[in-house]
CSV table of C-alpha atoms in Angstrom, one decimal:
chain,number,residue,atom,x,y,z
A,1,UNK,CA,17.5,34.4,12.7
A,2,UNK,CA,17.3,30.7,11.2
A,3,UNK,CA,17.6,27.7,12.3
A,4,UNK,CA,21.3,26.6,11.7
A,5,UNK,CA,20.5,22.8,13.5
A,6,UNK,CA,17.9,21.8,10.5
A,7,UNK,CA,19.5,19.0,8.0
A,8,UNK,CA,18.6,20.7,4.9
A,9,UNK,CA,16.7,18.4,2.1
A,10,UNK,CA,19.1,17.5,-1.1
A,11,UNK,CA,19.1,19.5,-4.6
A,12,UNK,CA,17.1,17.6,-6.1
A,13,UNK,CA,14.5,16.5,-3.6
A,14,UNK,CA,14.0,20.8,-3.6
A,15,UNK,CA,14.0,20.5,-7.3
A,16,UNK,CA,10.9,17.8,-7.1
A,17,UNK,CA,9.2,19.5,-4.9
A,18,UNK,CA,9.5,23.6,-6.5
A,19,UNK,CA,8.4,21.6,-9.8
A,20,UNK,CA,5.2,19.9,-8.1
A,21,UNK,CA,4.2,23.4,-6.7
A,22,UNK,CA,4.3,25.2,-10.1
A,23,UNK,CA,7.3,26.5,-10.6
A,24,UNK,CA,9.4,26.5,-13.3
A,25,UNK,CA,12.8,25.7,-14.0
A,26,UNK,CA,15.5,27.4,-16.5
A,27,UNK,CA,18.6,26.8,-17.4
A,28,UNK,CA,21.5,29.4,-15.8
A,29,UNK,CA,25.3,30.2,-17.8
A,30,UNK,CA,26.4,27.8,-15.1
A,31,UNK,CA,25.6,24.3,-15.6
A,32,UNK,CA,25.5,23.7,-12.1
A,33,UNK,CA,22.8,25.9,-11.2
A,34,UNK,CA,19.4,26.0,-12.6
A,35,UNK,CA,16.6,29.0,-11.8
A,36,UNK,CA,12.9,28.6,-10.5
A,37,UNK,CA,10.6,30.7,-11.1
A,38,UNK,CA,6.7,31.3,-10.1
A,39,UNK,CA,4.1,33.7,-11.1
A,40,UNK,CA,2.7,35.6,-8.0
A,41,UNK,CA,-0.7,37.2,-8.1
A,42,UNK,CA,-0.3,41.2,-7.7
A,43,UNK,CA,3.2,40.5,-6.1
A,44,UNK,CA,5.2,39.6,-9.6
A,45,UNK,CA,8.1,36.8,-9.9
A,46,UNK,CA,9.8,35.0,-6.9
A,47,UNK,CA,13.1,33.4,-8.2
A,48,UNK,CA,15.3,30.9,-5.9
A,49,UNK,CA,18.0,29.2,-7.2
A,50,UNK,CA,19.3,25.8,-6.9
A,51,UNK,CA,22.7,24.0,-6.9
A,52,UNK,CA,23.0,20.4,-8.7
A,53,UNK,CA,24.8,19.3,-6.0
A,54,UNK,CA,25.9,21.0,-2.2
A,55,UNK,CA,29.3,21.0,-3.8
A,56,UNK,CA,29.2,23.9,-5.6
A,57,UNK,CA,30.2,27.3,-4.4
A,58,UNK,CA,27.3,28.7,-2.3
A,59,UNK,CA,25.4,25.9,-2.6
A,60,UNK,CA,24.3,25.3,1.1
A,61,UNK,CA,23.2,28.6,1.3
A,62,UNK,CA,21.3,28.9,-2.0
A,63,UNK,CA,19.6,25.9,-1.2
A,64,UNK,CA,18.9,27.2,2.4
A,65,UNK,CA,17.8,30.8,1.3
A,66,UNK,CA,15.3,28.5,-1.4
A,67,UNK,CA,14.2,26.7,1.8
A,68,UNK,CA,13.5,29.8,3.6
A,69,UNK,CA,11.5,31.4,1.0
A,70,UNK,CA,9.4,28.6,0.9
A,71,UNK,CA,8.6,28.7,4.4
A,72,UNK,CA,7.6,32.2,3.8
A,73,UNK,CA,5.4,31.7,1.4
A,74,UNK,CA,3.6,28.7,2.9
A,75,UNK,CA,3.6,30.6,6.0
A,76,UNK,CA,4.7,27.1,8.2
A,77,UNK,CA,8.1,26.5,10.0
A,78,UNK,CA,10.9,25.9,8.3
A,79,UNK,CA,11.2,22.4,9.6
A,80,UNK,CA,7.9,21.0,8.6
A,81,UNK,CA,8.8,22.6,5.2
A,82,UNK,CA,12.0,20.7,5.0
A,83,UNK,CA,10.1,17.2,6.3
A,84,UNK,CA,7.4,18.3,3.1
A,85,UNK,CA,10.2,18.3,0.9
A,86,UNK,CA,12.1,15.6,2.0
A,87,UNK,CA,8.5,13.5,1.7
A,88,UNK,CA,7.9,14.1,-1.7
A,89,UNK,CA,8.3,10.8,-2.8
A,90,UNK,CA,6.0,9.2,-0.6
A,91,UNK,CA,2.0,9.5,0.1
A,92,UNK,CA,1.8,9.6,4.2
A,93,UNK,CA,-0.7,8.6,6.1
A,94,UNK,CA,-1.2,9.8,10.0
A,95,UNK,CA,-3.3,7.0,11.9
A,96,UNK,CA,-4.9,9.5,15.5
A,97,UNK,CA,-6.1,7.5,18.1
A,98,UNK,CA,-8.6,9.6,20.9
A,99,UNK,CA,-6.9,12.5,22.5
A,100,UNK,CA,-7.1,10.2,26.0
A,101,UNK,CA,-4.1,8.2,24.3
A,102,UNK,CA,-2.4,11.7,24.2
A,103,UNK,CA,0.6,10.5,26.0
A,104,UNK,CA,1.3,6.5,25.5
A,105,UNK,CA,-0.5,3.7,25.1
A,106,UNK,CA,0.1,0.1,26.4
A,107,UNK,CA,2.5,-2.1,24.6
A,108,UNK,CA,0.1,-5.0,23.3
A,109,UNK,CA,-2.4,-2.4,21.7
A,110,UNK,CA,0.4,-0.5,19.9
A,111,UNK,CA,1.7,-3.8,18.7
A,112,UNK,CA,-1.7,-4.2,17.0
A,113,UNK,CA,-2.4,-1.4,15.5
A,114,UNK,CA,0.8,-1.3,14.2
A,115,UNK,CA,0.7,-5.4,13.0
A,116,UNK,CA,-2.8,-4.7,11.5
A,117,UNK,CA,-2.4,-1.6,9.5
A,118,UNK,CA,1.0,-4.0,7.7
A,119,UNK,CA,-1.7,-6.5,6.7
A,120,UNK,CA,-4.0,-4.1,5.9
A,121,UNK,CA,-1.8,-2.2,3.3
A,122,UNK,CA,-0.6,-5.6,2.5
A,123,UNK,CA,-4.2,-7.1,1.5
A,124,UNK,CA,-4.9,-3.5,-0.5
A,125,UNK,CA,-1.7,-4.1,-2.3
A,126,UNK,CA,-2.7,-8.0,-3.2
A,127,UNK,CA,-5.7,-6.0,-4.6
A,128,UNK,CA,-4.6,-3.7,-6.7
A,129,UNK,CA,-1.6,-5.3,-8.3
A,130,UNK,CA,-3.8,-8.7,-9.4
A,131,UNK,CA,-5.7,-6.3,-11.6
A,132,UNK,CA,-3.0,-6.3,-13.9
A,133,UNK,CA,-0.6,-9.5,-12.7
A,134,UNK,CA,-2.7,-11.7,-10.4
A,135,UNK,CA,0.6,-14.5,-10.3
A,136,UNK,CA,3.0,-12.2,-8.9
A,137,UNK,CA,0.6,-10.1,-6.7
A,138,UNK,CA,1.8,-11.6,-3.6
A,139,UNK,CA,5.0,-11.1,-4.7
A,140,UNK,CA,5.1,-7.6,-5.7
A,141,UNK,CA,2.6,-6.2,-2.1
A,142,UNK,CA,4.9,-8.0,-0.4
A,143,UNK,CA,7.5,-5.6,-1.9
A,144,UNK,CA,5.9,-2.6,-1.5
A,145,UNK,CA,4.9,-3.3,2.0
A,146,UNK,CA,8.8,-3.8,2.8
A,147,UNK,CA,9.6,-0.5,1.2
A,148,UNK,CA,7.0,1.3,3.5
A,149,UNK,CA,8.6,3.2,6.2
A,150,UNK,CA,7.3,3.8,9.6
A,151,UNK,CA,7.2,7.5,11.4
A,152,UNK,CA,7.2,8.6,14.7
A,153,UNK,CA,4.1,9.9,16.3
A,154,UNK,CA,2.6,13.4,16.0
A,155,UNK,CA,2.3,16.3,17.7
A,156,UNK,CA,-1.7,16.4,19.0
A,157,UNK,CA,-2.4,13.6,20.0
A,158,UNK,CA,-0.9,9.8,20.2
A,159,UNK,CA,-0.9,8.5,17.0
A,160,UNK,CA,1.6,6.5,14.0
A,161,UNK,CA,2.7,7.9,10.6
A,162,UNK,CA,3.1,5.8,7.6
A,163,UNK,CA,5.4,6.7,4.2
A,164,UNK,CA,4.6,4.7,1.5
A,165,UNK,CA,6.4,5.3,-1.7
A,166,UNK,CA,4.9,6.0,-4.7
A,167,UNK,CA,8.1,7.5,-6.5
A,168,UNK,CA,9.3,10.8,-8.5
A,169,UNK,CA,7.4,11.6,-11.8
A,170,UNK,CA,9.1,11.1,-15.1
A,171,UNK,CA,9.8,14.3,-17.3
A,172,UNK,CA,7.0,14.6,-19.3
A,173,UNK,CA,8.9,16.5,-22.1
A,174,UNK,CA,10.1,13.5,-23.9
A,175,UNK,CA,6.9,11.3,-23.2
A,176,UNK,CA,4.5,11.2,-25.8
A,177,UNK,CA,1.5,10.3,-23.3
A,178,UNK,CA,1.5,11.5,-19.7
A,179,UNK,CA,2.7,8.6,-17.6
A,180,UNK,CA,0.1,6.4,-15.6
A,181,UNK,CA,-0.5,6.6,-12.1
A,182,UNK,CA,2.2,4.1,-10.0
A,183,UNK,CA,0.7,1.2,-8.8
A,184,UNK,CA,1.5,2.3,-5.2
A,185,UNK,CA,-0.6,5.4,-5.4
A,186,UNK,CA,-3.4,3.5,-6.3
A,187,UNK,CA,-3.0,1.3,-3.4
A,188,UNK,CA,-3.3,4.0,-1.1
A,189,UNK,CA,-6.1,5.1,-3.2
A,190,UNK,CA,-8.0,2.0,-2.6
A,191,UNK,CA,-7.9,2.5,1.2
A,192,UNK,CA,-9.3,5.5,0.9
A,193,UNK,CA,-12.2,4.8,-0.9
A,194,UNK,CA,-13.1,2.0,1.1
A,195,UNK,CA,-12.2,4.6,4.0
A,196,UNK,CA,-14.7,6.6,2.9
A,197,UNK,CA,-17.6,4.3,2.5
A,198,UNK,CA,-17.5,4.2,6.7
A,199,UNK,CA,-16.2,7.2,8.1
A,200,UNK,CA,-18.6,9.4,10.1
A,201,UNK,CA,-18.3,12.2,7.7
A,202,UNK,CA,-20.1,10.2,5.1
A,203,UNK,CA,-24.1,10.2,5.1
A,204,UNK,CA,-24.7,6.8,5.4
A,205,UNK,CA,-22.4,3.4,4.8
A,206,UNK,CA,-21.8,2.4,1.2
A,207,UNK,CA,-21.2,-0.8,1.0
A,208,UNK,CA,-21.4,-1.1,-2.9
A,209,UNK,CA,-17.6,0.7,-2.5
A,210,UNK,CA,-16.7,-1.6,0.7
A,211,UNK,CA,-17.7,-4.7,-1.2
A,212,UNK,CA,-16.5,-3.8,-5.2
A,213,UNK,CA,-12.5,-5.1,-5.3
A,214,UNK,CA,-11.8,-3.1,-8.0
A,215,UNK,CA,-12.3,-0.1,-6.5
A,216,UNK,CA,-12.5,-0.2,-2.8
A,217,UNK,CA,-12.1,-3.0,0.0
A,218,UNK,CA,-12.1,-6.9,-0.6
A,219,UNK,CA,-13.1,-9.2,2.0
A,220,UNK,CA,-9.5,-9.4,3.3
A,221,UNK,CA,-9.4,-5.5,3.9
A,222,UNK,CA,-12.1,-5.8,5.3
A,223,UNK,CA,-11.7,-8.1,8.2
A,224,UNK,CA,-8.1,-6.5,8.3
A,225,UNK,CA,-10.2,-3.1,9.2
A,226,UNK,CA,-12.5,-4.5,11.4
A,227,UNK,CA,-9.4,-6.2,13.4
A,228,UNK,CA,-7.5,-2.5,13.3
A,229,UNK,CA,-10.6,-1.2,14.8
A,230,UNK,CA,-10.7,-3.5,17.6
A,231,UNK,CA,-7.1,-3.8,18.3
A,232,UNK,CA,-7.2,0.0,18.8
A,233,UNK,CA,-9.0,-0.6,22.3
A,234,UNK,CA,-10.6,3.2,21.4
A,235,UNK,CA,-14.1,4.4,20.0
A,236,UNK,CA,-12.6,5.7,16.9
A,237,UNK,CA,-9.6,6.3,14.5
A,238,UNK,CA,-8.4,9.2,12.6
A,239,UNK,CA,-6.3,8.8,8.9
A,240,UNK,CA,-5.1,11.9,7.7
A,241,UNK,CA,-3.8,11.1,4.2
A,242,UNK,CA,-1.2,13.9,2.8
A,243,UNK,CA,-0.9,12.7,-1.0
A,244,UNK,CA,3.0,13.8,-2.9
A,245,UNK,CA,1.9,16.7,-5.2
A,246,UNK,CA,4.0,15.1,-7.5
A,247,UNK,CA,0.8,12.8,-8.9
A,248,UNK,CA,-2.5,14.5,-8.4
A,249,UNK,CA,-5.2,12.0,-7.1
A,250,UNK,CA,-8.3,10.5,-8.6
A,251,UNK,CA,-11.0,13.3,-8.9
A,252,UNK,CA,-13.4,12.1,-6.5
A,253,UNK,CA,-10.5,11.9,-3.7
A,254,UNK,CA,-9.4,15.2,-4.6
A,255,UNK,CA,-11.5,17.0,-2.0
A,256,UNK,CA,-11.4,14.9,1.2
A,257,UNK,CA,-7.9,13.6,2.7
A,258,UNK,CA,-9.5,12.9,6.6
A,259,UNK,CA,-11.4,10.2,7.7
A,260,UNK,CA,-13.1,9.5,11.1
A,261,UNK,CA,-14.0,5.9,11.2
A,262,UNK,CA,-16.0,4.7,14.8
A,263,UNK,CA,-15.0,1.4,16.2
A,264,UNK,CA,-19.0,0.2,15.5
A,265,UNK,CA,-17.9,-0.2,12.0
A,266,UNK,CA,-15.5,-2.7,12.5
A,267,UNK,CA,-19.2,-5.5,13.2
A,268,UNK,CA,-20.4,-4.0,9.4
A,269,UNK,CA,-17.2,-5.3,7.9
A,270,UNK,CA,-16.6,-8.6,9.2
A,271,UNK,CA,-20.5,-8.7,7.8
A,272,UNK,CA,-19.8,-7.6,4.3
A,273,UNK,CA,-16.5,-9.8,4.6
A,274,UNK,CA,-18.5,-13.2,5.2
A,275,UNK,CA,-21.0,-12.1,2.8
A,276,UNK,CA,-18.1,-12.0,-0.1
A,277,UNK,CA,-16.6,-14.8,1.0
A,278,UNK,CA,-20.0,-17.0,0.7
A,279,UNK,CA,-20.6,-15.7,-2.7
A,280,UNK,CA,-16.9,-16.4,-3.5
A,281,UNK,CA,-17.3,-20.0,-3.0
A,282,UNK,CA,-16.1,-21.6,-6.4
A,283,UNK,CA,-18.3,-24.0,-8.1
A,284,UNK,CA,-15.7,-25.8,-10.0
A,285,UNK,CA,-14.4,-29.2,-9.3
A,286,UNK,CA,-11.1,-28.9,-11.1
A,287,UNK,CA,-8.6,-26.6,-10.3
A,288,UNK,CA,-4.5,-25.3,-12.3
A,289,UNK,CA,-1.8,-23.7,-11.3
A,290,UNK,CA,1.4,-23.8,-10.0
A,291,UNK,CA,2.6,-25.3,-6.3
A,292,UNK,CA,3.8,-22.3,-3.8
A,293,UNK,CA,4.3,-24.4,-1.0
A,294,UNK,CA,4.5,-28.5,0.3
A,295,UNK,CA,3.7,-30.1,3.7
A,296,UNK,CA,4.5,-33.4,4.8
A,297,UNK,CA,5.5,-35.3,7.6
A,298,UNK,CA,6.9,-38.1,5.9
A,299,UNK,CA,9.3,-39.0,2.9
A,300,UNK,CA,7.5,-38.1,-0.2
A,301,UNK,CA,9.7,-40.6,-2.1
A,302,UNK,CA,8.3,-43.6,0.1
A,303,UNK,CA,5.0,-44.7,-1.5
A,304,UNK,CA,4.3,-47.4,0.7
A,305,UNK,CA,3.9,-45.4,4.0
A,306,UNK,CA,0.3,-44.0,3.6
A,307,UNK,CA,0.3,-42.4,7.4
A,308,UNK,CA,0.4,-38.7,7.6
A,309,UNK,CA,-0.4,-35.9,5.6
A,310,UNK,CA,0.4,-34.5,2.3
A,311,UNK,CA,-0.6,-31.2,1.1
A,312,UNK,CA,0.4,-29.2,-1.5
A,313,UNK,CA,-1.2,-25.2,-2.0
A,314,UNK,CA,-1.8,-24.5,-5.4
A,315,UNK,CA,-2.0,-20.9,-6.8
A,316,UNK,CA,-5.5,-21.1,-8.7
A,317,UNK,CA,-5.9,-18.0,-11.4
A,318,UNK,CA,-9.7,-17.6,-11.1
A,319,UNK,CA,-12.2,-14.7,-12.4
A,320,UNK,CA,-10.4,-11.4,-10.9
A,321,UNK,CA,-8.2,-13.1,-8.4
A,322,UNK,CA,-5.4,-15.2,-8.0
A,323,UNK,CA,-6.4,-18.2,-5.1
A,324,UNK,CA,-4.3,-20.0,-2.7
A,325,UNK,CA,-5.6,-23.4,-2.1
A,326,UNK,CA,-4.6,-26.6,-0.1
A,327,UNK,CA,-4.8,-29.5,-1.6
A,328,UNK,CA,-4.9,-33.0,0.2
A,329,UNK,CA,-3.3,-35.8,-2.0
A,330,UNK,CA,-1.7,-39.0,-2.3
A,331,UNK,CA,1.5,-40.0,-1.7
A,332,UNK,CA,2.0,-40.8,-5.5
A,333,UNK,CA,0.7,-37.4,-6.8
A,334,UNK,CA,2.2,-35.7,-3.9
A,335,UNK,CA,5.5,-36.5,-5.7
A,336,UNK,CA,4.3,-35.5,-9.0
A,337,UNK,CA,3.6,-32.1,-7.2
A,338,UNK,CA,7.2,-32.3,-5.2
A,339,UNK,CA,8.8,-32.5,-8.8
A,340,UNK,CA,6.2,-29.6,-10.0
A,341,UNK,CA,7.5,-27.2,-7.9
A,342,UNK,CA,10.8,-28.2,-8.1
A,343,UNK,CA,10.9,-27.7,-11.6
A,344,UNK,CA,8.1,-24.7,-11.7
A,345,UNK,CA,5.8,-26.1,-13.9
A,346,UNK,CA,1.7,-26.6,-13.4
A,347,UNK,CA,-0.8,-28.8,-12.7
A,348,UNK,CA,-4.0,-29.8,-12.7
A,349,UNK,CA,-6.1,-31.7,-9.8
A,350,UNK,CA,-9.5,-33.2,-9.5
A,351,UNK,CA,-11.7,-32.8,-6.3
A,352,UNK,CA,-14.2,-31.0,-3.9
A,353,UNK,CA,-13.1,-27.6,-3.0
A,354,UNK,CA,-15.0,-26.4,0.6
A,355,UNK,CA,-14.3,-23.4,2.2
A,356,UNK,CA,-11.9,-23.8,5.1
A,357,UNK,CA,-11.7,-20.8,7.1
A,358,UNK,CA,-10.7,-17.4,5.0
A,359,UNK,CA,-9.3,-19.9,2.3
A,360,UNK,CA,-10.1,-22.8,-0.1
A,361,UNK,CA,-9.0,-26.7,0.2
A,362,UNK,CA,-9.8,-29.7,-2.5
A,363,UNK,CA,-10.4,-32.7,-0.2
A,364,UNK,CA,-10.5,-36.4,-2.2
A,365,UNK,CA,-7.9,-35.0,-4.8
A,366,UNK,CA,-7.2,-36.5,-7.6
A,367,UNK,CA,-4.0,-35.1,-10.3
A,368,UNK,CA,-5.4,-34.8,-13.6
A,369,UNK,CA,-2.1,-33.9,-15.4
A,370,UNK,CA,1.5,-32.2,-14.9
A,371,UNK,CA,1.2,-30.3,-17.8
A,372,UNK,CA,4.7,-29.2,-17.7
């Protein structure tokens, strides 16, 4: 007997799904039906059909007979087939904490982990979308962190699910080159690589893979990790990462989707972090780029009042990375800078640039130039 209470998935999430699995669509007399098939070792052809849209006659219960079969032949409930389909546009990834957190866990640690696995994801996005448009990084992680959704917890053991989106695949028949891989499945790649540079499955630590930003964890995901790990309050995590089989992944995450990373790791990371920081240190002692934000106390139009600060950040394009920096001026550049980002052109300052905690700041600044 089924399950009559199960919200069954849409037409054409099914549709994604049957196609990611292998099987192959054709076209029916009836333009609103279209017929799947797949090949079956020893057993011959299954076929399931599917409506375009519920609308048409029969169409709940074609698409819950496809449903069924499915569940059949992936030998799993019926519900967790219907959560797989509805899923397929999104990589998930299930974050266990100990089997003592079975039940609950206190408020402030849940706020944590929840908190530090946004700036996490949020740091590997910055990192993988400055590869290809380091001024609108920020912009676009900030994005796809928004359009992450957040699942309830797990059968097992206490835990917090994650859906990040990485979007349907185009139909390949009128491409000329299969498409590339969405930026968003590479962010999610990222975290697992640097994932699996610590976790205890691994035979020792790589820390060429933590350390590289183009292919694993920056200094920022790094001390984002180490802060997880702590803000856990438990000896270890679990990530279980369930990829859409809509894009396959990169061949050297094809075979491991788990990773058991130990709270210890979290004093390697915040090593490695400072240790890319100090190297990152820039040399120059002129900086461009355009003004993302202004501070001041006082009237920026009143030259004569020198009390107070003015600072300006300034979004330096540098090597691999886009740079936010603060920079300390004068009230007579400050309102060259006012009018800069005001009317979104660049500029160019003069100064010495120090490290000031996980960023940069030019002290005795000087403007060169507008350049607008």
């Amino acid at each position: 007997m089924t399950d009559t209470r199960i919200t069954l998935p849409s037409p054409g999430l099914l549709r994604r799904y049957l196609k990611a699995h292998g099987w192959v669509a054709s076209k029916l007399r009836s333009p609103d039906l279209k017929i799947f098939r797949r090949e079956m070792e020893g057993e011959g052809t299954l076929e399931v059909i599917v409506p375009e849209t519920v609308a048409v006659a029969q169409g709940e219960r074609r698409i819950r007979h496809a449903v069924e079969t499915l569940a059949v032949l992936e030998d799993r409930p019926l519900s967790e087939v219907v959560s797989a389909i509805n899923g397929i546009g999104y990589d998930t990834i299930r974050e266990r904490l100990p089997t003592d957190f079975r039940n609950s866990i206190t408020l402030p640690v849940a706020e944590r982990v929840i908190v530090r696995n946004r700036r996490l994801l949020s740091f590997a996005a910055v990192a993988e979308y400055a590869r290809s448009d380091r001024s609108g990084a920020q912009s676009a992680a900030d994005a796809f962190v928004e359009r992450c959704r957040f699942g309830h917890t797990f059968h097992g053991s206490f835990g917090f699910t994650i859906h990040s989106p990485v979007g349907g695949r185009p139909e390949e028949d009128f491409l000329e080159a299969p498409p590339p891989v969405p930026a968003e499945r590479q962010v999610i790649q990222r975290v697992m690589r640097g994932l699996s540079a610590v976790a205890d499955e691994a035979p020792a630590y790589q820390p060429a893979v933590l350390a590289d930003p183009a292919v694993g964890f920056d200094a920022d995901m790094l001390e984002s990790l180490a802060a997880l790990l702590e803000g856990s309050r438990s000896e270890e995590l679990t990530f279980e990462f369930n990829l859409s089989p809509e894009w396959q992944p990169d061949e050297d995450l094809s075979l491991q989707t788990q990773y058991v990373v130990n709270a210890r790791v979290a004093e390697l990371a915040r090593d490695i972090a400072a240790t890319l920081r100090n190297a990152s240190v820039p040399s120059d002692s002129r900086i461009s780029g355009y003004v993302t934000k202004l501070a001041t106390k006082e009237n920026p139009a009143d030259l004569e009042n020198l009390k107070g600060s003015r600072e300006v950040t300034v979004e330096w394009l540098t090597g691999q990375k886009a740079l936010s920096v603060r920079v300390l001026l004068e009230p007579s550049d400050y309102r060259v800078a006012w009018r800069a980002h005001g009317e979104h052109f660049p500029i160019e300052v003069e100064g010495n640039i120090e490290r000031a905690g996980r960023g940069f700041i030019v002290r005795k600044a000087r403007l060169i130039s507008p350049r607008g």
